[in-house]
Amino acid sequence: NAGVTQTPKFRILKIGQSMTLQCTQDMNHNYMYWYRQDPGMGLKLIYYSVGAGITDKGEVPNGYNVSRSTTEDFPLRLELAAPSQTSVYFCASRAGRRSGNTIYFGEGSWLTVV
Amino acid sequence: QKEVEQNSGPLSVPEGAIASLNCTYSDRGSQSFFWYRQYSGKSPELIMSIYSNGDKEDGRFTAQLNKASQYVSLLIRDSQPSDSATYLCAVTTSPRLGSARQLTFGSGTQLTVLP
């Protein structure tokens, strides 16, 4: 059981470049999340989704976009990379309140913008 | 602003001692509370969840919740060097009126257990 899979694990971007962080889960979870974690800090919610076709902004959405065309996939798009987006990005998922509140995290994607 | 606050530490305890980690939160509507452990360079892993006032024990870990004081804590008994990690407190909050509840994290407390 793969759980939550993120790619790539490491990436270096130049300022102004664009990229997509991929996230896939094979647990048929309704809820999916993207967090970023800056050094020595907790996790900040970027975007979340409560099901296919439904997304909403979290605490720090500026500079990012998401889509949720299927239950399994929740990609995070950076359109114009900025040094402030240098961070570790975690994708996560959970089943839902009736099926369990446990959040499962991917292994993280380390992004550096130079 | 819905916030979750933790002492950043670092907290150092000798092996075999009790480590006490504390967390306060501002959203009185919060219903679910979690403690995650995060090793350096790794993703967070859930170690405890608590939903009702009082204590919940799981092995060497005890979570304590006091909703009236908006306070949740984690005790680690018989601390081991392998417990050295950052501990993140997480609380369900509603970022905006009408939005689904989300998990808001504190900044974490770095724990070092000295052999």
mmCIF file of C-alpha atoms in Angstrom:
data_model
loop_
_atom_site.group_PDB
_atom_site.id
_atom_site.type_symbol
_atom_site.label_atom_id
_atom_site.label_comp_id
_atom_site.label_asym_id
_atom_site.label_seq_id
_atom_site.Cartn_x
_atom_site.Cartn_y
_atom_site.Cartn_z
ATOM 1 C CA ASN A 1 0.000 0.000 0.000
ATOM 2 C CA ALA A 2 1.778 3.138 -1.241
ATOM 3 C CA GLY A 3 -0.276 5.661 0.778
ATOM 4 C CA VAL A 4 0.479 9.264 -0.242
ATOM 5 C CA THR A 5 3.118 9.655 -2.948
ATOM 6 C CA GLN A 6 4.745 12.963 -3.828
ATOM 7 C CA THR A 7 7.066 13.800 -6.681
ATOM 8 C CA PRO A 8 9.638 15.180 -7.123
ATOM 9 C CA LYS A 9 11.448 14.805 -3.816
ATOM 10 C CA PHE A 10 13.987 17.528 -4.585
ATOM 11 C CA ARG A 11 13.878 20.394 -7.073
ATOM 12 C CA ILE A 12 15.805 23.574 -7.718
ATOM 13 C CA LEU A 13 13.947 26.304 -9.604
ATOM 14 C CA LYS A 14 15.063 29.627 -10.966
ATOM 15 C CA ILE A 15 13.075 32.737 -10.102
ATOM 16 C CA GLY A 16 10.112 33.088 -12.443
ATOM 17 C CA GLN A 17 10.017 29.445 -13.495
ATOM 18 C CA SER A 18 6.914 27.308 -13.099
ATOM 19 C CA MET A 19 6.492 23.779 -11.893
ATOM 20 C CA THR A 20 3.960 21.283 -10.579
ATOM 21 C CA LEU A 21 4.328 19.163 -7.479
ATOM 22 C CA GLN A 22 2.491 15.908 -7.972
ATOM 23 C CA CYS A 23 0.532 14.129 -5.239
ATOM 24 C CA THR A 24 -1.309 10.828 -5.488
ATOM 25 C CA GLN A 25 -3.051 8.758 -2.838
ATOM 26 C CA ASP A 26 -4.357 5.227 -3.219
ATOM 27 C CA MET A 27 -6.551 5.106 -0.096
ATOM 28 C CA ASN A 28 -9.691 6.560 -1.733
ATOM 29 C CA HIS A 29 -9.571 9.488 0.679
ATOM 30 C CA ASN A 30 -11.918 12.401 0.094
ATOM 31 C CA TYR A 31 -9.804 15.061 1.782
ATOM 32 C CA MET A 32 -6.425 16.146 0.477
ATOM 33 C CA TYR A 33 -4.119 18.923 1.603
ATOM 34 C CA TRP A 34 -0.984 20.782 0.652
ATOM 35 C CA TYR A 35 1.177 22.186 3.434
ATOM 36 C CA ARG A 36 4.479 24.011 3.407
ATOM 37 C CA GLN A 37 6.999 23.938 6.223
ATOM 38 C CA ASP A 38 9.700 26.540 6.560
ATOM 39 C CA PRO A 39 12.796 25.767 8.671
ATOM 40 C CA GLY A 40 12.000 25.573 12.396
ATOM 41 C CA MET A 41 8.337 26.223 11.781
ATOM 42 C CA GLY A 42 5.113 24.265 11.826
ATOM 43 C CA LEU A 43 3.079 23.364 8.787
ATOM 44 C CA LYS A 44 1.070 26.052 7.007
ATOM 45 C CA LEU A 45 -1.945 25.015 4.917
ATOM 46 C CA ILE A 46 -1.754 26.185 1.298
ATOM 47 C CA TYR A 47 -4.826 24.593 -0.323
ATOM 48 C CA TYR A 48 -7.152 21.759 0.456
ATOM 49 C CA SER A 49 -9.823 19.708 -1.267
ATOM 50 C CA VAL A 50 -12.848 17.924 0.175
ATOM 51 C CA GLY A 51 -13.448 15.843 -2.936
ATOM 52 C CA ALA A 52 -12.960 15.670 -6.684
ATOM 53 C CA GLY A 53 -13.769 19.015 -8.298
ATOM 54 C CA ILE A 54 -13.771 20.945 -5.014
ATOM 55 C CA THR A 55 -10.827 22.980 -3.768
ATOM 56 C CA ASP A 56 -10.411 25.878 -1.363
ATOM 57 C CA LYS A 57 -7.703 28.187 -0.091
ATOM 58 C CA GLY A 58 -5.879 27.599 3.137
ATOM 59 C CA GLU A 59 -3.771 29.988 5.175
ATOM 60 C CA VAL A 60 -1.041 30.791 2.604
ATOM 61 C CA PRO A 61 -2.446 30.297 -0.950
ATOM 62 C CA ASN A 62 -0.763 33.204 -2.741
ATOM 63 C CA GLY A 63 1.539 32.086 -5.548
ATOM 64 C CA TYR A 64 -0.008 28.628 -5.819
ATOM 65 C CA ASN A 65 -2.832 26.891 -7.646
ATOM 66 C CA VAL A 66 -4.378 23.458 -7.346
ATOM 67 C CA SER A 67 -6.821 21.209 -9.142
ATOM 68 C CA ARG A 68 -8.624 18.006 -8.147
ATOM 69 C CA SER A 69 -9.934 16.274 -11.243
ATOM 70 C CA THR A 70 -9.833 12.813 -9.660
ATOM 71 C CA THR A 71 -10.067 11.450 -6.116
ATOM 72 C CA GLU A 72 -6.502 10.182 -6.315
ATOM 73 C CA ASP A 73 -4.583 13.228 -7.584
ATOM 74 C CA PHE A 74 -4.058 16.698 -6.130
ATOM 75 C CA PRO A 75 -1.270 18.561 -7.948
ATOM 76 C CA LEU A 76 0.126 21.877 -6.673
ATOM 77 C CA ARG A 77 1.178 24.429 -9.278
ATOM 78 C CA LEU A 78 3.729 27.207 -8.766
ATOM 79 C CA GLU A 79 3.348 29.688 -11.621
ATOM 80 C CA LEU A 80 6.118 32.235 -11.042
ATOM 81 C CA ALA A 81 8.569 30.873 -8.530
ATOM 82 C CA ALA A 82 9.913 33.302 -5.938
ATOM 83 C CA PRO A 83 12.645 32.808 -3.300
ATOM 84 C CA SER A 84 9.935 33.037 -0.606
ATOM 85 C CA GLN A 85 8.579 29.739 -1.915
ATOM 86 C CA THR A 86 11.729 27.898 -0.899
ATOM 87 C CA SER A 87 10.337 25.381 1.550
ATOM 88 C CA VAL A 88 9.434 21.765 2.173
ATOM 89 C CA TYR A 89 6.033 20.833 0.784
ATOM 90 C CA PHE A 90 3.894 18.053 2.224
ATOM 91 C CA CYS A 91 0.846 16.542 0.633
ATOM 92 C CA ALA A 92 -1.584 14.778 2.949
ATOM 93 C CA SER A 93 -4.906 13.017 2.890
ATOM 94 C CA ARG A 94 -7.583 11.708 5.236
ATOM 95 C CA ALA A 95 -10.707 9.653 4.794
ATOM 96 C CA GLY A 96 -13.208 11.898 6.506
ATOM 97 C CA ARG A 97 -14.884 12.373 9.837
ATOM 98 C CA ARG A 98 -16.934 9.157 9.705
ATOM 99 C CA SER A 99 -14.110 7.010 8.413
ATOM 100 C CA GLY A 100 -11.245 8.394 10.455
ATOM 101 C CA ASN A 101 -9.616 11.742 11.128
ATOM 102 C CA THR A 102 -6.059 10.499 10.852
ATOM 103 C CA ILE A 103 -4.067 12.502 8.323
ATOM 104 C CA TYR A 104 -1.508 10.611 6.279
ATOM 105 C CA PHE A 105 1.462 12.567 4.970
ATOM 106 C CA GLY A 106 3.621 12.075 1.937
ATOM 107 C CA GLU A 107 7.385 12.076 2.338
ATOM 108 C CA GLY A 108 7.778 15.708 1.350
ATOM 109 C CA SER A 109 9.177 17.689 -1.573
ATOM 110 C CA TRP A 110 12.172 19.953 -0.968
ATOM 111 C CA LEU A 111 11.995 23.009 -3.227
ATOM 112 C CA THR A 112 14.692 25.667 -3.560
ATOM 113 C CA VAL A 113 14.127 28.811 -5.629
ATOM 114 C CA VAL A 114 17.308 30.640 -6.633
ATOM 115 C CA GLN B 1 -6.540 34.493 13.524
ATOM 116 C CA LYS B 2 -6.867 30.958 14.807
ATOM 117 C CA GLU B 3 -3.551 30.048 16.413
ATOM 118 C CA VAL B 4 -1.812 27.149 18.021
ATOM 119 C CA GLU B 5 1.163 28.002 20.210
ATOM 120 C CA GLN B 6 3.943 25.837 21.546
ATOM 121 C CA ASN B 7 7.205 26.553 23.333
ATOM 122 C CA SER B 8 9.799 26.161 20.604
ATOM 123 C CA GLY B 9 12.404 24.786 23.002
ATOM 124 C CA PRO B 10 14.774 23.174 22.664
ATOM 125 C CA LEU B 11 13.788 20.972 25.564
ATOM 126 C CA SER B 12 16.419 18.620 26.918
ATOM 127 C CA VAL B 13 15.713 15.795 29.352
ATOM 128 C CA PRO B 14 17.906 12.946 30.581
ATOM 129 C CA GLU B 15 17.166 9.405 29.478
ATOM 130 C CA GLY B 16 14.477 7.839 31.652
ATOM 131 C CA ALA B 17 12.944 11.163 32.688
ATOM 132 C CA ILE B 18 9.489 12.501 31.889
ATOM 133 C CA ALA B 19 9.285 14.992 29.031
ATOM 134 C CA SER B 20 6.397 17.452 29.198
ATOM 135 C CA LEU B 21 5.265 19.282 26.063
ATOM 136 C CA ASN B 22 2.621 21.990 26.120
ATOM 137 C CA CYS B 23 0.293 23.597 23.624
ATOM 138 C CA THR B 24 -2.377 26.293 23.778
ATOM 139 C CA TYR B 25 -4.944 27.131 21.139
ATOM 140 C CA SER B 26 -7.218 30.075 20.492
ATOM 141 C CA ASP B 27 -10.249 28.581 18.683
ATOM 142 C CA ARG B 28 -12.807 27.661 21.338
ATOM 143 C CA GLY B 29 -14.699 25.627 18.725
ATOM 144 C CA SER B 30 -11.833 23.182 18.260
ATOM 145 C CA GLN B 31 -12.899 19.580 18.785
ATOM 146 C CA SER B 32 -9.942 17.417 17.802
ATOM 147 C CA PHE B 33 -6.379 17.577 19.027
ATOM 148 C CA PHE B 34 -3.324 15.747 17.822
ATOM 149 C CA TRP B 35 0.346 15.303 18.591
ATOM 150 C CA TYR B 36 2.708 14.550 15.742
ATOM 151 C CA ARG B 37 6.346 13.584 15.949
ATOM 152 C CA GLN B 38 8.690 14.722 13.204
ATOM 153 C CA TYR B 39 12.245 13.524 12.826
ATOM 154 C CA SER B 40 14.640 15.778 10.962
ATOM 155 C CA GLY B 41 14.102 15.533 7.219
ATOM 156 C CA LYS B 42 11.015 13.349 7.589
ATOM 157 C CA SER B 43 7.283 13.861 7.408
ATOM 158 C CA PRO B 44 5.152 14.162 10.576
ATOM 159 C CA GLU B 45 3.766 10.972 12.055
ATOM 160 C CA LEU B 46 0.740 10.821 14.323
ATOM 161 C CA ILE B 47 1.456 9.602 17.838
ATOM 162 C CA MET B 48 -1.631 10.672 19.800
ATOM 163 C CA SER B 49 -5.111 12.032 19.240
ATOM 164 C CA ILE B 50 -7.521 13.261 21.919
ATOM 165 C CA TYR B 51 -11.065 14.527 21.654
ATOM 166 C CA SER B 52 -12.410 14.713 25.226
ATOM 167 C CA ASN B 53 -11.287 16.491 28.371
ATOM 168 C CA GLY B 54 -8.975 14.483 30.569
ATOM 169 C CA ASP B 55 -6.105 12.104 29.978
ATOM 170 C CA LYS B 56 -5.494 9.538 27.271
ATOM 171 C CA GLU B 57 -2.669 7.063 27.640
ATOM 172 C CA ASP B 58 -0.947 5.007 24.974
ATOM 173 C CA GLY B 59 2.158 3.185 26.107
ATOM 174 C CA ARG B 60 4.725 5.738 27.297
ATOM 175 C CA PHE B 61 2.653 8.631 25.946
ATOM 176 C CA THR B 62 -0.126 10.500 27.752
ATOM 177 C CA ALA B 63 -2.114 13.303 26.171
ATOM 178 C CA GLN B 64 -4.000 15.699 28.415
ATOM 179 C CA LEU B 65 -6.766 18.022 27.269
ATOM 180 C CA ASN B 66 -8.439 20.911 29.088
ATOM 181 C CA LYS B 67 -10.889 22.655 26.797
ATOM 182 C CA ALA B 68 -11.865 25.275 29.380
ATOM 183 C CA SER B 69 -8.239 26.405 29.580
ATOM 184 C CA GLN B 70 -7.670 25.733 25.847
ATOM 185 C CA TYR B 71 -4.653 23.656 26.713
ATOM 186 C CA VAL B 72 -3.357 20.323 25.511
ATOM 187 C CA SER B 73 -0.184 18.598 26.644
ATOM 188 C CA LEU B 74 1.870 15.511 25.913
ATOM 189 C CA LEU B 75 3.834 13.588 28.533
ATOM 190 C CA ILE B 76 6.493 11.106 27.501
ATOM 191 C CA ARG B 77 7.491 8.755 30.308
ATOM 192 C CA ASP B 78 10.803 6.907 30.449
ATOM 193 C CA SER B 79 12.172 9.108 27.664
ATOM 194 C CA GLN B 80 14.560 7.427 25.244
ATOM 195 C CA PRO B 81 17.161 8.942 22.912
ATOM 196 C CA SER B 82 14.979 7.705 20.043
ATOM 197 C CA ASP B 83 12.288 10.135 21.242
ATOM 198 C CA SER B 84 14.532 13.037 20.216
ATOM 199 C CA ALA B 85 12.516 14.840 17.559
ATOM 200 C CA THR B 86 10.269 17.839 17.011
ATOM 201 C CA TYR B 87 6.769 17.437 18.425
ATOM 202 C CA LEU B 88 3.978 19.251 16.647
ATOM 203 C CA CYS B 89 0.657 20.065 18.256
ATOM 204 C CA ALA B 90 -2.246 20.210 15.797
ATOM 205 C CA VAL B 91 -5.801 21.399 16.375
ATOM 206 C CA THR B 92 -8.844 21.416 14.125
ATOM 207 C CA THR B 93 -9.930 24.978 13.330
ATOM 208 C CA SER B 94 -12.172 26.745 10.832
ATOM 209 C CA PRO B 95 -10.048 29.230 8.880
ATOM 210 C CA ARG B 96 -13.131 31.134 7.696
ATOM 211 C CA LEU B 97 -16.807 31.177 8.557
ATOM 212 C CA GLY B 98 -18.514 28.341 6.729
ATOM 213 C CA SER B 99 -15.292 26.624 5.634
ATOM 214 C CA ALA B 100 -14.496 23.026 6.458
ATOM 215 C CA ARG B 101 -12.464 22.412 9.599
ATOM 216 C CA GLN B 102 -8.762 22.152 8.978
ATOM 217 C CA LEU B 103 -5.765 21.053 10.941
ATOM 218 C CA THR B 104 -3.719 23.986 12.249
ATOM 219 C CA PHE B 105 -0.219 23.204 13.474
ATOM 220 C CA GLY B 106 1.913 24.815 16.112
ATOM 221 C CA SER B 107 5.532 25.606 15.306
ATOM 222 C CA GLY B 108 6.737 22.564 17.234
ATOM 223 C CA THR B 109 8.897 21.837 20.270
ATOM 224 C CA GLN B 110 12.310 20.313 19.690
ATOM 225 C CA LEU B 111 13.008 17.579 22.243
ATOM 226 C CA THR B 112 16.435 16.124 22.931
ATOM 227 C CA VAL B 113 16.782 13.106 25.218
ATOM 228 C CA LEU B 114 20.314 12.887 26.548
ATOM 229 C CA PRO B 115 21.813 9.397 27.049
#
